[in-house]
């Protein structure tokens, strides 16, 4: 396993990015569900074979995943 993270994986690991996703989700779902949804977003992003490499695109892409997970949550 390589010890160096790719730039996109490093960006996903940044606390500021996680807080951004948490803030987005927190405004849309009950507090008890925020952590589960944030974890799902990050796992899906890490598992993706094709993720944007540019930071701005990656941020929009992650918030898009979060938006879809929030919608899924409300559908249940």
PDB file of C-alpha atoms in Angstrom:
ATOM      1  CA  UNK A   1       0.000   0.000   0.000  1.00  0.00           C
ATOM      2  CA  UNK A   2       1.534   3.332  -1.016  1.00  0.00           C
ATOM      3  CA  UNK A   3       2.299   5.701   1.828  1.00  0.00           C
ATOM      4  CA  UNK A   4       1.546   8.777  -0.282  1.00  0.00           C
ATOM      5  CA  UNK A   5      -2.066   9.837  -0.694  1.00  0.00           C
ATOM      6  CA  UNK A   6      -3.215  11.180  -4.027  1.00  0.00           C
ATOM      7  CA  UNK A   7      -4.122  14.893  -3.979  1.00  0.00           C
ATOM      8  CA  UNK A   8      -7.835  14.081  -4.148  1.00  0.00           C
ATOM      9  CA  UNK A   9      -7.634  11.612  -1.241  1.00  0.00           C
ATOM     10  CA  UNK A  10      -5.585  14.093   0.767  1.00  0.00           C
ATOM     11  CA  UNK A  11      -8.288  16.713   0.120  1.00  0.00           C
ATOM     12  CA  UNK A  12     -10.940  14.266   1.370  1.00  0.00           C
ATOM     13  CA  UNK A  13      -8.937  13.806   4.573  1.00  0.00           C
ATOM     14  CA  UNK A  14      -8.771  17.526   5.346  1.00  0.00           C
ATOM     15  CA  UNK A  15     -10.754  18.500   8.459  1.00  0.00           C
ATOM     16  CA  UNK A  16     -12.044  21.637   6.706  1.00  0.00           C
ATOM     17  CA  UNK A  17     -13.606  19.552   3.926  1.00  0.00           C
ATOM     18  CA  UNK A  18     -15.274  17.259   6.424  1.00  0.00           C
ATOM     19  CA  UNK A  19     -16.638  20.275   8.331  1.00  0.00           C
ATOM     20  CA  UNK A  20     -17.976  21.693   5.083  1.00  0.00           C
ATOM     21  CA  UNK A  21     -19.857  18.464   4.352  1.00  0.00           C
ATOM     22  CA  UNK A  22     -21.084  18.271   7.972  1.00  0.00           C
ATOM     23  CA  UNK A  23     -22.371  21.855   7.838  1.00  0.00           C
ATOM     24  CA  UNK A  24     -24.171  21.167   4.572  1.00  0.00           C
ATOM     25  CA  UNK A  25     -25.802  17.990   5.915  1.00  0.00           C
ATOM     26  CA  UNK A  26     -26.551  19.428   9.382  1.00  0.00           C
ATOM     27  CA  UNK A  27     -28.758  22.133   7.863  1.00  0.00           C
ATOM     28  CA  UNK A  28     -30.872  19.498   6.117  1.00  0.00           C
ATOM     29  CA  UNK A  29     -31.317  16.473   8.396  1.00  0.00           C
ATOM     30  CA  UNK A  30     -31.831  15.769  12.113  1.00  0.00           C
ATOM     31  CA  UNK A  31     -28.654  15.936  14.194  1.00  0.00           C
ATOM     32  CA  UNK A  32     -28.838  12.218  14.984  1.00  0.00           C
ATOM     33  CA  UNK A  33     -28.349  11.367  11.282  1.00  0.00           C
ATOM     34  CA  UNK A  34     -25.578  13.803  10.341  1.00  0.00           C
ATOM     35  CA  UNK A  35     -22.594  11.589  11.173  1.00  0.00           C
ATOM     36  CA  UNK A  36     -23.989   8.572   9.293  1.00  0.00           C
ATOM     37  CA  UNK A  37     -24.658  10.615   6.169  1.00  0.00           C
ATOM     38  CA  UNK A  38     -21.238  12.320   6.265  1.00  0.00           C
ATOM     39  CA  UNK A  39     -19.534   8.931   6.611  1.00  0.00           C
ATOM     40  CA  UNK A  40     -21.552   7.582   3.684  1.00  0.00           C
ATOM     41  CA  UNK A  41     -20.526  10.545   1.532  1.00  0.00           C
ATOM     42  CA  UNK A  42     -16.828  10.078   2.332  1.00  0.00           C
ATOM     43  CA  UNK A  43     -16.914   6.310   1.812  1.00  0.00           C
ATOM     44  CA  UNK A  44     -18.641   6.722  -1.551  1.00  0.00           C
ATOM     45  CA  UNK A  45     -16.115   9.363  -2.594  1.00  0.00           C
ATOM     46  CA  UNK A  46     -13.158   7.189  -1.595  1.00  0.00           C
ATOM     47  CA  UNK A  47     -14.611   4.151  -3.376  1.00  0.00           C
ATOM     48  CA  UNK A  48     -15.171   6.033  -6.620  1.00  0.00           C
ATOM     49  CA  UNK A  49     -12.847   5.072  -9.452  1.00  0.00           C
ATOM     50  CA  UNK A  50     -13.341   8.435 -11.113  1.00  0.00           C
ATOM     51  CA  UNK A  51     -13.198  11.509  -8.921  1.00  0.00           C
ATOM     52  CA  UNK A  52     -12.260  15.024  -9.988  1.00  0.00           C
ATOM     53  CA  UNK A  53      -8.662  16.030  -9.348  1.00  0.00           C
ATOM     54  CA  UNK A  54      -9.071  19.807  -9.281  1.00  0.00           C
ATOM     55  CA  UNK A  55      -9.980  21.076  -5.793  1.00  0.00           C
ATOM     56  CA  UNK A  56     -12.946  23.238  -6.838  1.00  0.00           C
ATOM     57  CA  UNK A  57     -14.481  20.450  -8.887  1.00  0.00           C
ATOM     58  CA  UNK A  58     -13.860  17.957  -6.101  1.00  0.00           C
ATOM     59  CA  UNK A  59     -15.641  20.192  -3.582  1.00  0.00           C
ATOM     60  CA  UNK A  60     -18.685  20.547  -5.878  1.00  0.00           C
ATOM     61  CA  UNK A  61     -18.658  16.808  -6.560  1.00  0.00           C
ATOM     62  CA  UNK A  62     -18.591  15.979  -2.824  1.00  0.00           C
ATOM     63  CA  UNK A  63     -21.419  18.377  -2.059  1.00  0.00           C
ATOM     64  CA  UNK A  64     -23.363  16.799  -4.922  1.00  0.00           C
ATOM     65  CA  UNK A  65     -22.925  13.384  -3.305  1.00  0.00           C
ATOM     66  CA  UNK A  66     -24.024  14.880   0.012  1.00  0.00           C
ATOM     67  CA  UNK A  67     -27.088  16.436  -1.614  1.00  0.00           C
ATOM     68  CA  UNK A  68     -28.089  13.050  -3.074  1.00  0.00           C
ATOM     69  CA  UNK A  69     -27.569  11.315   0.292  1.00  0.00           C
ATOM     70  CA  UNK A  70     -29.753  13.917   2.017  1.00  0.00           C
ATOM     71  CA  UNK A  71     -32.484  13.343  -0.587  1.00  0.00           C
ATOM     72  CA  UNK A  72     -32.164   9.571  -0.082  1.00  0.00           C
ATOM     73  CA  UNK A  73     -32.518  10.118   3.658  1.00  0.00           C
ATOM     74  CA  UNK A  74     -35.741  12.101   3.204  1.00  0.00           C
ATOM     75  CA  UNK A  75     -37.171   9.499   0.825  1.00  0.00           C
ATOM     76  CA  UNK A  76     -36.970   6.860   3.560  1.00  0.00           C
TER      77      UNK A  76
END
